[in-house]
Tab-separated table of C-alpha atoms in Angstrom:
chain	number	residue	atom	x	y	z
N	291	UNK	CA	-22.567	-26.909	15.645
N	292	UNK	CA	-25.523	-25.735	13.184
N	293	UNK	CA	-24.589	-25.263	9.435
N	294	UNK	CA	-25.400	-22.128	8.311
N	295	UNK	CA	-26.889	-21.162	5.028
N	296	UNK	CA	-25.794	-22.814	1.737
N	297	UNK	CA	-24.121	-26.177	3.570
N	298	UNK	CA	-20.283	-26.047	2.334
N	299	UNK	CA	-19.052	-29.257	0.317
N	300	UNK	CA	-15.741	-30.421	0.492
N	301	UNK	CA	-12.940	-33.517	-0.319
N	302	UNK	CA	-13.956	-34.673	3.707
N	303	UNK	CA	-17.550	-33.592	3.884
N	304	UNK	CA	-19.282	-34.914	0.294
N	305	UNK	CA	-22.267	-36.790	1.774
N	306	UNK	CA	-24.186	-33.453	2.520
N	307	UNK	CA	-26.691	-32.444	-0.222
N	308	UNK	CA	-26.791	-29.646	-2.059
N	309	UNK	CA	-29.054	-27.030	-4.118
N	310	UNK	CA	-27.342	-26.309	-6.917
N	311	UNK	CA	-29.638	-23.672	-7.286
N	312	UNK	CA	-28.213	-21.350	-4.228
N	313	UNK	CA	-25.237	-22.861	-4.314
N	314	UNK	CA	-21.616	-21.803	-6.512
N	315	UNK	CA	-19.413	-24.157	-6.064
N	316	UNK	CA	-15.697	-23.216	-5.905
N	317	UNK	CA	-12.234	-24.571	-6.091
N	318	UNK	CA	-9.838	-23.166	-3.005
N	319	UNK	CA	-6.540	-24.042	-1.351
N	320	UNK	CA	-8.453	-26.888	1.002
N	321	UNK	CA	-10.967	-28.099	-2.232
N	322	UNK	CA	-14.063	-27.583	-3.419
N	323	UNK	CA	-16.694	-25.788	-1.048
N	324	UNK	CA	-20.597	-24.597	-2.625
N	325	UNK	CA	-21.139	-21.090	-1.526
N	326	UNK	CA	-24.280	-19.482	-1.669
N	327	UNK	CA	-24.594	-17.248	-4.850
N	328	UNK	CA	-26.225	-14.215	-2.881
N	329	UNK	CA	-24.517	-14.229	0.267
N	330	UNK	CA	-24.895	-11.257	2.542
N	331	UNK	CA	-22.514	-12.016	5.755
N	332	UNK	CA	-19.352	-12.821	5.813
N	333	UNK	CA	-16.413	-13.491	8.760
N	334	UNK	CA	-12.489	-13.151	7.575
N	335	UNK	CA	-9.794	-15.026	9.530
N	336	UNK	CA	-7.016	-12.420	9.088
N	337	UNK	CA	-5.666	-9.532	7.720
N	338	UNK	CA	-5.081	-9.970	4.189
N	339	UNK	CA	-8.771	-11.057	3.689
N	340	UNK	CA	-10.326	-8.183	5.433
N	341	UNK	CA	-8.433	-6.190	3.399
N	342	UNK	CA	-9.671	-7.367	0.463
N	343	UNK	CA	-12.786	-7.465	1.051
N	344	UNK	CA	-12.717	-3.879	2.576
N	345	UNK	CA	-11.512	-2.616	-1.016
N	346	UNK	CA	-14.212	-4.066	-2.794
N	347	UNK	CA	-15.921	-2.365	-1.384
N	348	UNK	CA	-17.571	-4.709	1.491
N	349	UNK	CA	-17.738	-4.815	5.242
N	350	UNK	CA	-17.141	-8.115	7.166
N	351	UNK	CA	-19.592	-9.006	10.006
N	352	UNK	CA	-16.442	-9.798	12.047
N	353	UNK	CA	-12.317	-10.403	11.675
N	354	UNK	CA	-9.775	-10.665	13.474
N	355	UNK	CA	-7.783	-7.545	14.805
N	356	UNK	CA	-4.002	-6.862	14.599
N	357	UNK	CA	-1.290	-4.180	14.046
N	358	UNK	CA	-1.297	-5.182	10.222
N	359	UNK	CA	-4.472	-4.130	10.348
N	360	UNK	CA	-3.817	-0.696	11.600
N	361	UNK	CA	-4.042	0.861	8.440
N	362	UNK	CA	-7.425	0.268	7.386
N	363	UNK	CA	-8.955	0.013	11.016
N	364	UNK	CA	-11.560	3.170	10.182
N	365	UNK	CA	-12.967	0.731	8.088
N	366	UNK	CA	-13.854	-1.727	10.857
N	367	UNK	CA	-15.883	-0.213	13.137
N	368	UNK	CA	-18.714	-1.500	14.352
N	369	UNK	CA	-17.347	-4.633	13.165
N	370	UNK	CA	-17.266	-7.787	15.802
N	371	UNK	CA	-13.658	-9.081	16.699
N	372	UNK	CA	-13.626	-12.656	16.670
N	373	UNK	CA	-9.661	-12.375	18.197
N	374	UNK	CA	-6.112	-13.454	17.068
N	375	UNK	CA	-4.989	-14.154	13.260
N	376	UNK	CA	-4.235	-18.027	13.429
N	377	UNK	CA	-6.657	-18.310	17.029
N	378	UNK	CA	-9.842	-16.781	16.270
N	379	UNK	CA	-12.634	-17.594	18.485
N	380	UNK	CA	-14.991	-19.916	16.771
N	381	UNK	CA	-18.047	-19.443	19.216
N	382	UNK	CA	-17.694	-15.906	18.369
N	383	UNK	CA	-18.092	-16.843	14.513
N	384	UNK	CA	-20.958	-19.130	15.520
N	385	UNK	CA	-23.035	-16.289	17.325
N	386	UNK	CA	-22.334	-13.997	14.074
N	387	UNK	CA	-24.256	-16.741	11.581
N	388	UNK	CA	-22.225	-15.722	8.795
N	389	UNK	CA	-23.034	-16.996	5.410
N	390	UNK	CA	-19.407	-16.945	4.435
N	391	UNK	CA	-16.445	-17.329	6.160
N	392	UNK	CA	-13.163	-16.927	4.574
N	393	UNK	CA	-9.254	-16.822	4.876
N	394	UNK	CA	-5.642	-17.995	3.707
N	395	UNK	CA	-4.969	-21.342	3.464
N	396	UNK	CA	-2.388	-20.707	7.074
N	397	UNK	CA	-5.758	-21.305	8.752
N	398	UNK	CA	-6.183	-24.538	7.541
N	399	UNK	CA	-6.009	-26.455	10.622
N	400	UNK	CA	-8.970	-25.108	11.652
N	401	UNK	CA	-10.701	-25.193	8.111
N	402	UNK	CA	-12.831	-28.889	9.025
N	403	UNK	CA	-14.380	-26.967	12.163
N	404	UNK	CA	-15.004	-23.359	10.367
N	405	UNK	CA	-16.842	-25.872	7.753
N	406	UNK	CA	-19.149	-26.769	10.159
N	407	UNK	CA	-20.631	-23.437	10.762
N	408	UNK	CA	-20.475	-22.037	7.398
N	409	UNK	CA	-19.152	-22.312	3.891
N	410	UNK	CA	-15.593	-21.625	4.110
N	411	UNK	CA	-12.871	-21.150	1.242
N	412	UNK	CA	-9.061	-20.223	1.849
N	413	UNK	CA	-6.893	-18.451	-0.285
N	414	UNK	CA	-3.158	-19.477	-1.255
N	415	UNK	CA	-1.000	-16.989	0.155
N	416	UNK	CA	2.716	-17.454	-0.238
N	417	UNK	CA	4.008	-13.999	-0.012
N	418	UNK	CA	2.975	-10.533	0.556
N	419	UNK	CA	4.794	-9.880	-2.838
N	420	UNK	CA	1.484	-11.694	-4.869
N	421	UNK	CA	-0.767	-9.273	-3.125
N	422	UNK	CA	-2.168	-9.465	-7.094
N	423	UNK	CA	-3.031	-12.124	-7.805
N	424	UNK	CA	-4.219	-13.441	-4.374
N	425	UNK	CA	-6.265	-10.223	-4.506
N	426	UNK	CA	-7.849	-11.364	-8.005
N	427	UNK	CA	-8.109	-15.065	-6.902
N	428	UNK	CA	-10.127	-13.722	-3.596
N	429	UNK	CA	-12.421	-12.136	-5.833
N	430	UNK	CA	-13.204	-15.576	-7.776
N	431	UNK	CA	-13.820	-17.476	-4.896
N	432	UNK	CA	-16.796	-15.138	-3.371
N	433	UNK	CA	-17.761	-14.649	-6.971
N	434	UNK	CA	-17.204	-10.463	-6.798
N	435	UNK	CA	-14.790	-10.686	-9.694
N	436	UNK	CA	-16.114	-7.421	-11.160
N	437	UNK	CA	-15.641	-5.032	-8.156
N	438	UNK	CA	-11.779	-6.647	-8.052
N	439	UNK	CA	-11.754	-5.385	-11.839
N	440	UNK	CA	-12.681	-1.672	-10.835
N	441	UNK	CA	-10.632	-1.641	-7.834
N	442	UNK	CA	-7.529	-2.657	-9.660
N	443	UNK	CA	-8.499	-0.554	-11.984
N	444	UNK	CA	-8.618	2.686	-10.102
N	445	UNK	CA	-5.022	1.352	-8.786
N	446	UNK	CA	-3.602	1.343	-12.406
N	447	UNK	CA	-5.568	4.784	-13.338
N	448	UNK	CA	-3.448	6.204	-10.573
N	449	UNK	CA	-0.061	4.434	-11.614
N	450	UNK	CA	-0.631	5.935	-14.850
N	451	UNK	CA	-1.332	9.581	-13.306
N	452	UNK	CA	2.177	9.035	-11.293
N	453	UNK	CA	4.220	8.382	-14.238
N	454	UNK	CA	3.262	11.324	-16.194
N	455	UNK	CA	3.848	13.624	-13.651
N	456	UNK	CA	6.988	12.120	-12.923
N	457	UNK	CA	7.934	12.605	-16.501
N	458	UNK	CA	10.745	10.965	-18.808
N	459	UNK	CA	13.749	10.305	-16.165
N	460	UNK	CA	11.192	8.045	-14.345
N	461	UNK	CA	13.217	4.797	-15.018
N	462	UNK	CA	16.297	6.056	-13.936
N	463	UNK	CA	15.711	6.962	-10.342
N	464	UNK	CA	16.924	3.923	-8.336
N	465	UNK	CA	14.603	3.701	-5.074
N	466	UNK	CA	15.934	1.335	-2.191
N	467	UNK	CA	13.841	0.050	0.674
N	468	UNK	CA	15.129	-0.351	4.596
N	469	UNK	CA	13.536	-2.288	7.408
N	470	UNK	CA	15.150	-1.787	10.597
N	471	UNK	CA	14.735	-4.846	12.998
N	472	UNK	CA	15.518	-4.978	16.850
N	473	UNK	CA	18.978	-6.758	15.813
N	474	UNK	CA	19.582	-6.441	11.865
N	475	UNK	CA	19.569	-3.897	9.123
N	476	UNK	CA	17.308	-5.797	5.898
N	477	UNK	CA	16.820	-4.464	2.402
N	478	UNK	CA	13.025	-5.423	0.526
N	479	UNK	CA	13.838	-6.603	-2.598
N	480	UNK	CA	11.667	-6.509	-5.938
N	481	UNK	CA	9.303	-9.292	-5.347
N	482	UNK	CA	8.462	-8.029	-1.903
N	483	UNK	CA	4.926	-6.183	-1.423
N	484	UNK	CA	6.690	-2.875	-1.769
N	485	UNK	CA	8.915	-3.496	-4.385
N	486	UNK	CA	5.959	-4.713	-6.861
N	487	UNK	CA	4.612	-1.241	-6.168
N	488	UNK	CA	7.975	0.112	-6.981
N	489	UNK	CA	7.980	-1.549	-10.162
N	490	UNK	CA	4.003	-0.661	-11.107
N	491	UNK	CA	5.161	2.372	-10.792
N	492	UNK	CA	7.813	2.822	-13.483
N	493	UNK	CA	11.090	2.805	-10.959
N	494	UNK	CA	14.045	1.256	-10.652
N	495	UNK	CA	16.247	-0.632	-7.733
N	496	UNK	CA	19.754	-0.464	-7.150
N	497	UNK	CA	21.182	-3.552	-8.072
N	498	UNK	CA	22.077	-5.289	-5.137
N	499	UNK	CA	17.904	-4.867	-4.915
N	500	UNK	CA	16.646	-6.127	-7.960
N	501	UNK	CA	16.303	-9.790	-6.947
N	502	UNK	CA	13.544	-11.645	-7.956
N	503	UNK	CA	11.638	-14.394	-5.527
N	504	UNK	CA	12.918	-17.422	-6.849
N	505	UNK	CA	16.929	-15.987	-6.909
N	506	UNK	CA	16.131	-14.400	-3.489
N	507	UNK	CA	15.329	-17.788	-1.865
N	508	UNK	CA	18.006	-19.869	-3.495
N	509	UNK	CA	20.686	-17.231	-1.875
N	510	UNK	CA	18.665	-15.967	1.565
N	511	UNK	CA	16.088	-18.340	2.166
N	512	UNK	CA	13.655	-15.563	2.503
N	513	UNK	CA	11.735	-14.622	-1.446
N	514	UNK	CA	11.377	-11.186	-0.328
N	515	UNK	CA	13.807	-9.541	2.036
N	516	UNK	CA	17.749	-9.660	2.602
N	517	UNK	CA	19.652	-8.923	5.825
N	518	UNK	CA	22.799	-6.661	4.875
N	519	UNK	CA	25.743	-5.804	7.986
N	520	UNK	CA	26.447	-2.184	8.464
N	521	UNK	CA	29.571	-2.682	6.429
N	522	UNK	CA	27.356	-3.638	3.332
N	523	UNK	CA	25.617	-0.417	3.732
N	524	UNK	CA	26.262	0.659	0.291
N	525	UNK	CA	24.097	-1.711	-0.337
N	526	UNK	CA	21.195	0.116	0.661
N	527	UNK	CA	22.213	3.873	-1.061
N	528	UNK	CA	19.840	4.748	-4.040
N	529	UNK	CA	18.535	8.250	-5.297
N	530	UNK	CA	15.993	7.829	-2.843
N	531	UNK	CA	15.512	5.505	0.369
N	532	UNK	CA	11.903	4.483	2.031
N	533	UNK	CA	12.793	3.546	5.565
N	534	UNK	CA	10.643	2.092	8.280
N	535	UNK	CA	10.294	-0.438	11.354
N	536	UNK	CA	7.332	-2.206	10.443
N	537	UNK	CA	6.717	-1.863	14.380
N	538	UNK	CA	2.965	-0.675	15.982
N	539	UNK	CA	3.896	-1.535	19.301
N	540	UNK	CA	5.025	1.648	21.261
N	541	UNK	CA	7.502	0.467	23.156
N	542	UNK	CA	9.362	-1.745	20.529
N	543	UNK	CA	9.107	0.803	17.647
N	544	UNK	CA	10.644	3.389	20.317
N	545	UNK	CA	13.673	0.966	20.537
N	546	UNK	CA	13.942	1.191	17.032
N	547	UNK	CA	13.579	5.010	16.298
N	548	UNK	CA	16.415	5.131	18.619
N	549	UNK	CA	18.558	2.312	16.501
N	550	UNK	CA	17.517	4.687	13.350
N	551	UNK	CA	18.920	7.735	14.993
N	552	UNK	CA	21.880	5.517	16.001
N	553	UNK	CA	22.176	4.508	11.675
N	554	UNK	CA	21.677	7.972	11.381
N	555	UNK	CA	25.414	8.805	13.232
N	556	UNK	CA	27.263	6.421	10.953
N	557	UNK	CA	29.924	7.542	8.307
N	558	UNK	CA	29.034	4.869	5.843
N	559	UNK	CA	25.205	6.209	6.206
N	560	UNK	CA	25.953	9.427	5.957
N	561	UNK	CA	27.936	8.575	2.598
N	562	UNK	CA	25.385	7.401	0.840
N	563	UNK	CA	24.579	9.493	-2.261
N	564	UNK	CA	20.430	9.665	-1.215
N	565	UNK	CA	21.078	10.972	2.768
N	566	UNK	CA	23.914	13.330	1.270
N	567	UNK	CA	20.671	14.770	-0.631
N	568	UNK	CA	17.979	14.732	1.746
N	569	UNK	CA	16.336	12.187	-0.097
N	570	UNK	CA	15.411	9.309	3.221
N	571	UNK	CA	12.047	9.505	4.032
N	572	UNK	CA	10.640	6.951	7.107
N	573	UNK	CA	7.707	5.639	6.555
N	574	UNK	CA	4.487	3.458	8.445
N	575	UNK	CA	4.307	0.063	8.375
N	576	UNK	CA	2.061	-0.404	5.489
N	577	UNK	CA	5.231	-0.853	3.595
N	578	UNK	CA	5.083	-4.196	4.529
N	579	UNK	CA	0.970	-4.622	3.619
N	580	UNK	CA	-0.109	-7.267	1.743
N	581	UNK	CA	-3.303	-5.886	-0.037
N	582	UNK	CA	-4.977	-2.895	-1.982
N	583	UNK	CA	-5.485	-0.705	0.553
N	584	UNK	CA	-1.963	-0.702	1.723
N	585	UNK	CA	-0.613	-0.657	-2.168
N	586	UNK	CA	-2.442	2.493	-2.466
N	587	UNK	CA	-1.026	4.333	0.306
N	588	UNK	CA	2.373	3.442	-0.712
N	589	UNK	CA	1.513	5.348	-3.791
N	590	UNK	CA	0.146	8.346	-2.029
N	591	UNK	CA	3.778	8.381	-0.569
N	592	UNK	CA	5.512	8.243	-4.489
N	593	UNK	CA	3.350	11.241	-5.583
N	594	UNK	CA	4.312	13.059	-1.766
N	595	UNK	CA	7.929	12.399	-1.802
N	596	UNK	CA	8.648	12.236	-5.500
N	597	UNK	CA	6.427	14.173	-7.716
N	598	UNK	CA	7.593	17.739	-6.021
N	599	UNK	CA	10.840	16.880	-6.116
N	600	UNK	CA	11.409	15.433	-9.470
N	601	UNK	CA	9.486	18.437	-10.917
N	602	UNK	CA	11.571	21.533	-8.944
């Protein structure tokens, strides 16, 4: 394979020279790798990458194409599918001669032969509940650190638009979060991608929600999500409730709709204080994003469901 553009430079690969000149060299998950300083092209390996990118305001040449990427997919046409997250087709990325290719360190098997066709740097990506930071430490490593700052920006201009039309008993409305899977009932808990949003916002979760990563793993094994029995559905009551499947596939997520309406028929749902007061509200599967994009149409859902309400 050819080496495109500014030759990349890493812990396995430090006998190829390099013009400092072009060349930035950065610190990632897999080492150090010298990308050019005026790149123009550039390939992501999955989801949380594209996204990124796509909210600083830049298109990639080519990604790779899923249901978690359903919510920005406007944003990528025209734009070359390279295939699967965790398979994407490398003589696809060859053909595209990107300058740049870059992803989360779970593509790291794969990392010595993406190095070979063009500077590559992965991101450390634990959870979708440091959407944040991994969003800020993206922006270092293809050296765009000031469109990250406007971007996050506009996202805390908005936070602060929320709370004051939510007004002073902000703090004390509890908001719970429900995934429904095929075979369990699971609560998101604060550290989860949803529940940071949650808290940016100024609100509160019930108790048996307000579990931070570190507690969350120690008791679950999972940082960001709980599974609760349909006994231990008091455990999912609040003054409001954001429900959803997380599902894109038609077939599966109509399965589920039908296990909601099925949730729906129970006493100890229909005792919970929020459903007494009309206060569920499904929604898409962005709930469970990992990026800007995503984070941003969770709050276009606080200022549908909440803002009229809170100020009848």
């Amino acid at each position: 394979m050819l080496i495109f553009g500014c030759q990349s430079q890493n812990i396995e690969n430090k006998n190829i020279s390099l013009s400092q000149e072009n060349c930035l060299e950065i610190e990632h998950s897999q080492g150090k790798t010298c990308i050019p300083k005026n790149w123009q092209t550039v390939v992501t390996l999955d989801s949380v990458t594209a996204e990124n990118l796509i909210a600083l305001g830049i298109k990639p040449v080519g990604t790779t194409f899923s249901s978690l990427s359903q919510h920005f997919e406007d944003e990528l046409i025209n734009v070359t599918n390279i295939g699967e997250i965790g398979e994407p087709n490398l003589e696809k990325i060859l053909q595209l001669k990107p300058d740049l290719i870059v992803g989360i360190d779970s593509n790291e098997n794969i990392y010595n032969q993406l190095s070979q066709i063009a500077p590559t740097v992965l991101v450390k990506f634990n959870h979708s509940g440091e959407w944040r930071e991994v969003f800020k430490n993206f922006s270092i490593l293809i050296n765009k650190e000031e469109l990250w700052q406007k971007s996050i920006t506009d996202y805390e201009n908005r936070l602060v638009e929320f709370k004051q039309k939510m007004g002073n008993n902000l703090a004390e409305i509890e908001v719970s979060v429900v995934r429904i899977y095929p075979d369990s009932i699971n609560l998101y808990l604060r550290d989860s991608f949803a529940g940071t949003i949650l808290t940016d916002a100024g609100l509160s979760r019930p108790e048996s929600q307000n579990i931070g990563a570190e507690e969350a793993q120690k008791i679950t094994g999972n940082p960001i999500q709980m599974k609760i029995s349909k006994e231990a559905l008091n455990q999912a009551d609040g003054d409001v409730i954001f429900i959803w499947t997380g599902e894109n596939d038609p077939q599966i997520n109509a399965e589920l709709q039908q296990k909601i309406i099925e949730l729906q028929k129970d006493p100890l749902w229909q005792n919970l204080k929020a459903v007494k007061n009309g206060r569920v509200y499904q929604v898409p599967s962005y709930w469970i994003g990992s990026g800007p994009l995503a984070a941003n149409l969770i709050l276009d859902d606080l200022f549908k469901y909440l803002v009229p309400l809170e100020n009848k």
